[in-house]
C-alpha positions as MATLAB code, in Angstrom:
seq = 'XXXXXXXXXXXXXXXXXXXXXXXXXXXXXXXXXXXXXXXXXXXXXXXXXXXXXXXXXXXXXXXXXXXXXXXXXXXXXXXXXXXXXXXXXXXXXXXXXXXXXXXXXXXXXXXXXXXXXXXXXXXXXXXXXXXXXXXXXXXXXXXXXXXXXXXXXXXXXXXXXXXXXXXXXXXXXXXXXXXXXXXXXXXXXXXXXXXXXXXXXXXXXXXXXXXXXXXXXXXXXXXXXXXXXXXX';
ca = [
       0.000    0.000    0.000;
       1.100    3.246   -1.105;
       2.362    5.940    1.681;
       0.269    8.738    1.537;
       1.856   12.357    0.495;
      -0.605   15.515    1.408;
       0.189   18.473   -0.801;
      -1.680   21.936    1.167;
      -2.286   24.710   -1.348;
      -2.116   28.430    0.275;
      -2.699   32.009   -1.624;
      -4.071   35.327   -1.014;
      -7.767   35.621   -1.446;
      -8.128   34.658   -4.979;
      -4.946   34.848   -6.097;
      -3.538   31.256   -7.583;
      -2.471   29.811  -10.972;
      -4.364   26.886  -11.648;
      -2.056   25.839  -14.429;
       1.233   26.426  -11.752;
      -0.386   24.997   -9.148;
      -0.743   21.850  -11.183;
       2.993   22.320  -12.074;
       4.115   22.246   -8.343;
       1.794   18.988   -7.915;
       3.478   17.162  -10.292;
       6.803   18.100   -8.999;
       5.792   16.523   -5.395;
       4.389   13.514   -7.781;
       7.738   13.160   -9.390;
       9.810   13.244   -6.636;
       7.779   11.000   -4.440;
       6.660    8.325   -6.809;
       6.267    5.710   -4.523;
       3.468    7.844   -2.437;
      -0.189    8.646   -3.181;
      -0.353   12.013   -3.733;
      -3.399   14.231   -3.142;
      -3.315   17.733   -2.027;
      -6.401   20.472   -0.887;
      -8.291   23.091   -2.176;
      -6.549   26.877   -1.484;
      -6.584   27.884    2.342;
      -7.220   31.462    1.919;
      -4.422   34.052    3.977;
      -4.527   37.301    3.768;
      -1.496   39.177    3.186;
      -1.695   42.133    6.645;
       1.085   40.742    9.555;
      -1.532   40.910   12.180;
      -3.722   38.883   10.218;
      -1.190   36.826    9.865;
      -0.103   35.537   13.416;
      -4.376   34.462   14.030;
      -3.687   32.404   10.378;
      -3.714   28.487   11.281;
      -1.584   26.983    8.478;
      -2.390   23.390    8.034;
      -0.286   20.302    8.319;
       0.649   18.720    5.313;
       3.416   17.184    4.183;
       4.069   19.776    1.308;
       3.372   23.079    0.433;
       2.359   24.961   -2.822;
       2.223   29.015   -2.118;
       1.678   32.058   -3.968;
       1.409   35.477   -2.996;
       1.782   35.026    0.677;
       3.523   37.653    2.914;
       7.238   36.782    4.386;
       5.557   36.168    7.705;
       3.424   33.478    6.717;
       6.715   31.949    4.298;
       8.778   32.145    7.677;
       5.785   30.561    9.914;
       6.148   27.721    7.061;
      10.080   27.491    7.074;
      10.088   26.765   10.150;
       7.625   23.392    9.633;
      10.301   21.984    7.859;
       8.302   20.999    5.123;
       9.372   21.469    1.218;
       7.353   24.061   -0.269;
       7.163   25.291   -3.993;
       6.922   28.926   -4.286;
       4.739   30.538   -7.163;
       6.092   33.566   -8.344;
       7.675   35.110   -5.802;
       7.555   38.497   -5.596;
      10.790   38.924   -3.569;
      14.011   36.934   -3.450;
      13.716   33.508   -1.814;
      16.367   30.931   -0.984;
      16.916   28.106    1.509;
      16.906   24.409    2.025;
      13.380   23.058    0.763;
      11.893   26.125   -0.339;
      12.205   26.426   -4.550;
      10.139   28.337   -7.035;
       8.385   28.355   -9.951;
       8.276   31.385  -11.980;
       5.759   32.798  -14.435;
       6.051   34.761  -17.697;
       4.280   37.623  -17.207;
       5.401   39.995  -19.879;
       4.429   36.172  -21.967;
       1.498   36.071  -20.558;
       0.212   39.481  -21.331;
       1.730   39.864  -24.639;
      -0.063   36.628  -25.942;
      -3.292   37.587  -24.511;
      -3.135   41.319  -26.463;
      -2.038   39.709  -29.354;
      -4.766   37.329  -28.976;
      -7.362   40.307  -28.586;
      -5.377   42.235  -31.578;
      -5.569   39.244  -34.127;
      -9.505   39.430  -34.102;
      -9.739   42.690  -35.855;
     -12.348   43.369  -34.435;
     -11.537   45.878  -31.150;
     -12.229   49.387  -31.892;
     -10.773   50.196  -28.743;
      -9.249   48.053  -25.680;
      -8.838   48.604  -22.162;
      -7.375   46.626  -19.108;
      -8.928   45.646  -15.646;
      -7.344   45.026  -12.164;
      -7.996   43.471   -9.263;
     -10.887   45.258   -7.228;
      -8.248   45.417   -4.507;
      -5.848   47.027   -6.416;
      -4.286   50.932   -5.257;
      -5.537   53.441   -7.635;
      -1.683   54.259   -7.415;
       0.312   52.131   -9.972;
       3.662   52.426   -7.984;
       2.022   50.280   -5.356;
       0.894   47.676   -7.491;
       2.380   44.062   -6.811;
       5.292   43.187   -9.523;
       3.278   40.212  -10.735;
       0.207   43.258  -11.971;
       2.770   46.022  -13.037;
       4.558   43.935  -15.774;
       0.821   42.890  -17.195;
      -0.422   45.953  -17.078;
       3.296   47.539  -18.474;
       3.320   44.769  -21.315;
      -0.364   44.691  -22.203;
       0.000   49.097  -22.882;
       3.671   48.379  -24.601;
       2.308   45.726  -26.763;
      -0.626   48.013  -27.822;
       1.364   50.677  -28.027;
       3.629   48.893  -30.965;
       0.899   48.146  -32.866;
      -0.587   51.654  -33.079;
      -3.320   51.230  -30.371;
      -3.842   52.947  -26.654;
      -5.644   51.718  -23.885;
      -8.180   52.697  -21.431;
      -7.177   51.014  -17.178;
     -10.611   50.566  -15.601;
     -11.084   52.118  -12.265;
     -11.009   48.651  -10.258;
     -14.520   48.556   -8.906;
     -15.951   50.568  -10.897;
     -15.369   49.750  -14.360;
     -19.061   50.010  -15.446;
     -19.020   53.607  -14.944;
     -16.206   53.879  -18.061;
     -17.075   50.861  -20.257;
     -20.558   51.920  -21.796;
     -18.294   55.609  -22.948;
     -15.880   53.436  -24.949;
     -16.294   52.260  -29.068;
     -17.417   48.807  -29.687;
     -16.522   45.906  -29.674;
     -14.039   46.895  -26.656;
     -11.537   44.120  -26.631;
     -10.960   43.715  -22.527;
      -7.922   42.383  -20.782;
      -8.407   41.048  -17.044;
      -5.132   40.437  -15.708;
      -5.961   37.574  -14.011;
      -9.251   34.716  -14.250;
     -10.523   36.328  -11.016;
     -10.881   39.525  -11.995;
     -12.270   38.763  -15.233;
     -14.805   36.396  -13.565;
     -15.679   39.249  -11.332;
     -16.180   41.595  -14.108;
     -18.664   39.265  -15.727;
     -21.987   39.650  -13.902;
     -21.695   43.298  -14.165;
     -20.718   43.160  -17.664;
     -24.265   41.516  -18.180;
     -25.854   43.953  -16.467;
     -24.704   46.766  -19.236;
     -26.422   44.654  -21.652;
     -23.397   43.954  -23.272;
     -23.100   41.396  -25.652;
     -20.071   38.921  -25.570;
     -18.260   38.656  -28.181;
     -20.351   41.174  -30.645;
     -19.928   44.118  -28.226;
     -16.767   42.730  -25.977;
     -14.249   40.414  -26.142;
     -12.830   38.956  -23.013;
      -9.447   37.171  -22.133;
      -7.743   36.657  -18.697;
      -4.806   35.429  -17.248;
      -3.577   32.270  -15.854;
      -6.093   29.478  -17.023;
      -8.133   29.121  -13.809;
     -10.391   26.614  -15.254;
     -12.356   27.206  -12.091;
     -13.926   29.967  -13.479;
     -13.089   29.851  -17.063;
     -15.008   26.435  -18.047;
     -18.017   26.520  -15.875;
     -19.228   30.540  -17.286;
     -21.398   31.193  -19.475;
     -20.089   32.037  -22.168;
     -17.059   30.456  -21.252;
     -13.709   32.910  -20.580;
     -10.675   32.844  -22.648;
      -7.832   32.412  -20.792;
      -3.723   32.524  -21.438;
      -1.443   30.618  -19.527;
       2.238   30.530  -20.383;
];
């Protein structure tokens, strides 16, 4: 009988890679072949310090993490336990702790080249993360190089952009030409964005397109319609 290997996933609220996650998982599945792997859905932490010290981290016998502040990574360090680190937004190093990087200037580039190939878009914009500062130099890493790449790539191919006001993106989407080709930098977002898309009687894909990040099929298969998604 095979030894059992728990795997406990942990992110922000909402923030995870499906398609990483699965990466990390077959890492632990590869280096433990001779154990059953399974592993648990994403135990939500916030990012605040005082938050974090009330935060029970469960006991597994691995660890997939992403966005997570360096209190909860050194509350985790010091379980002993190997843990694979999703794009990291600061440098990590130390015995059992790796990473696993993603392609963010990739991943946006593909997904406004996806929107651009249509020729459709008379004009494009970008959304972020309701939680996100209304001040870009605050914005995590991860965000700025979407948001950078997605106006850059535009940019070269004669287009501009429009960044939603996170929260309130209804208030500037009915002002702009259609079809509006709409980048959500990440599945969640997008997902988010949805319901109140609807609500403007928009039509998808005559009056907007839609892509997102990261592949979170989550969300993107079980929508309707269902959401594009790029994951590099």
């Amino acid at each position: 009988m095979k030894k059992a290997f728990t795997i406990q996933i942990i992110a922000t609220p909402n923030e995870f890679s499906t398609a990483r996650i699965h990466q990390g998982i077959l890492q632990f599945a590869a280096e433990h072949p001779s154990c059953l792997v399974s592993w648990h859905n994403p135990a939500q932490i916030v990012g605040d310090r005082t938050a974090d010290a009330r935060q029970k981290i469960p006991e597994a016998d691995g660890y997939i993490v992403c966005r997570i502040s360096k209190s909860i990574l050194s509350r985790l360090r010091r379980k002993r336990r190997p843990v694979i680190y999703i794009d990291p937004p600061y440098p990590i190093s130390g015995k059992n702790l790796r990473s696993l990087y993603i392609d963010n200037d990739a991943i946006a580039a593909t997904a406004t080249l996806h929107l651009l190939s249509t020729g459709r878009c008379r004009s494009f914009a970008i959304a972020l993360p309701p939680s996100t500062s209304p001040n870009t130099s605050d914005l995590p890493p991860w965000i700025s190089r979407r948001l950078a790449t997605f106006i850059r790539t535009l940019r070269l191919a004669g287009k501009s952009c429009v960044q939603l006001p996170p929260g309130n993106e209804d208030s500037i989407l009915p002002l702009l030409e259609r079809p509006i080709g709409l980048y959500a930098v990440n599945d969640t977002t997008l997902f988010q964005l949805l319901a109140r898309i609807k609500k403007l009687n928009f039509h998808i894909p005559n009056d907007i397109l839609l892509v997102g990040s990261d592949n979170n099929t989550e969300f993107c298969e079980h929508t309707k319609p269902s959401l594009s998604s790029i994951d590099i």
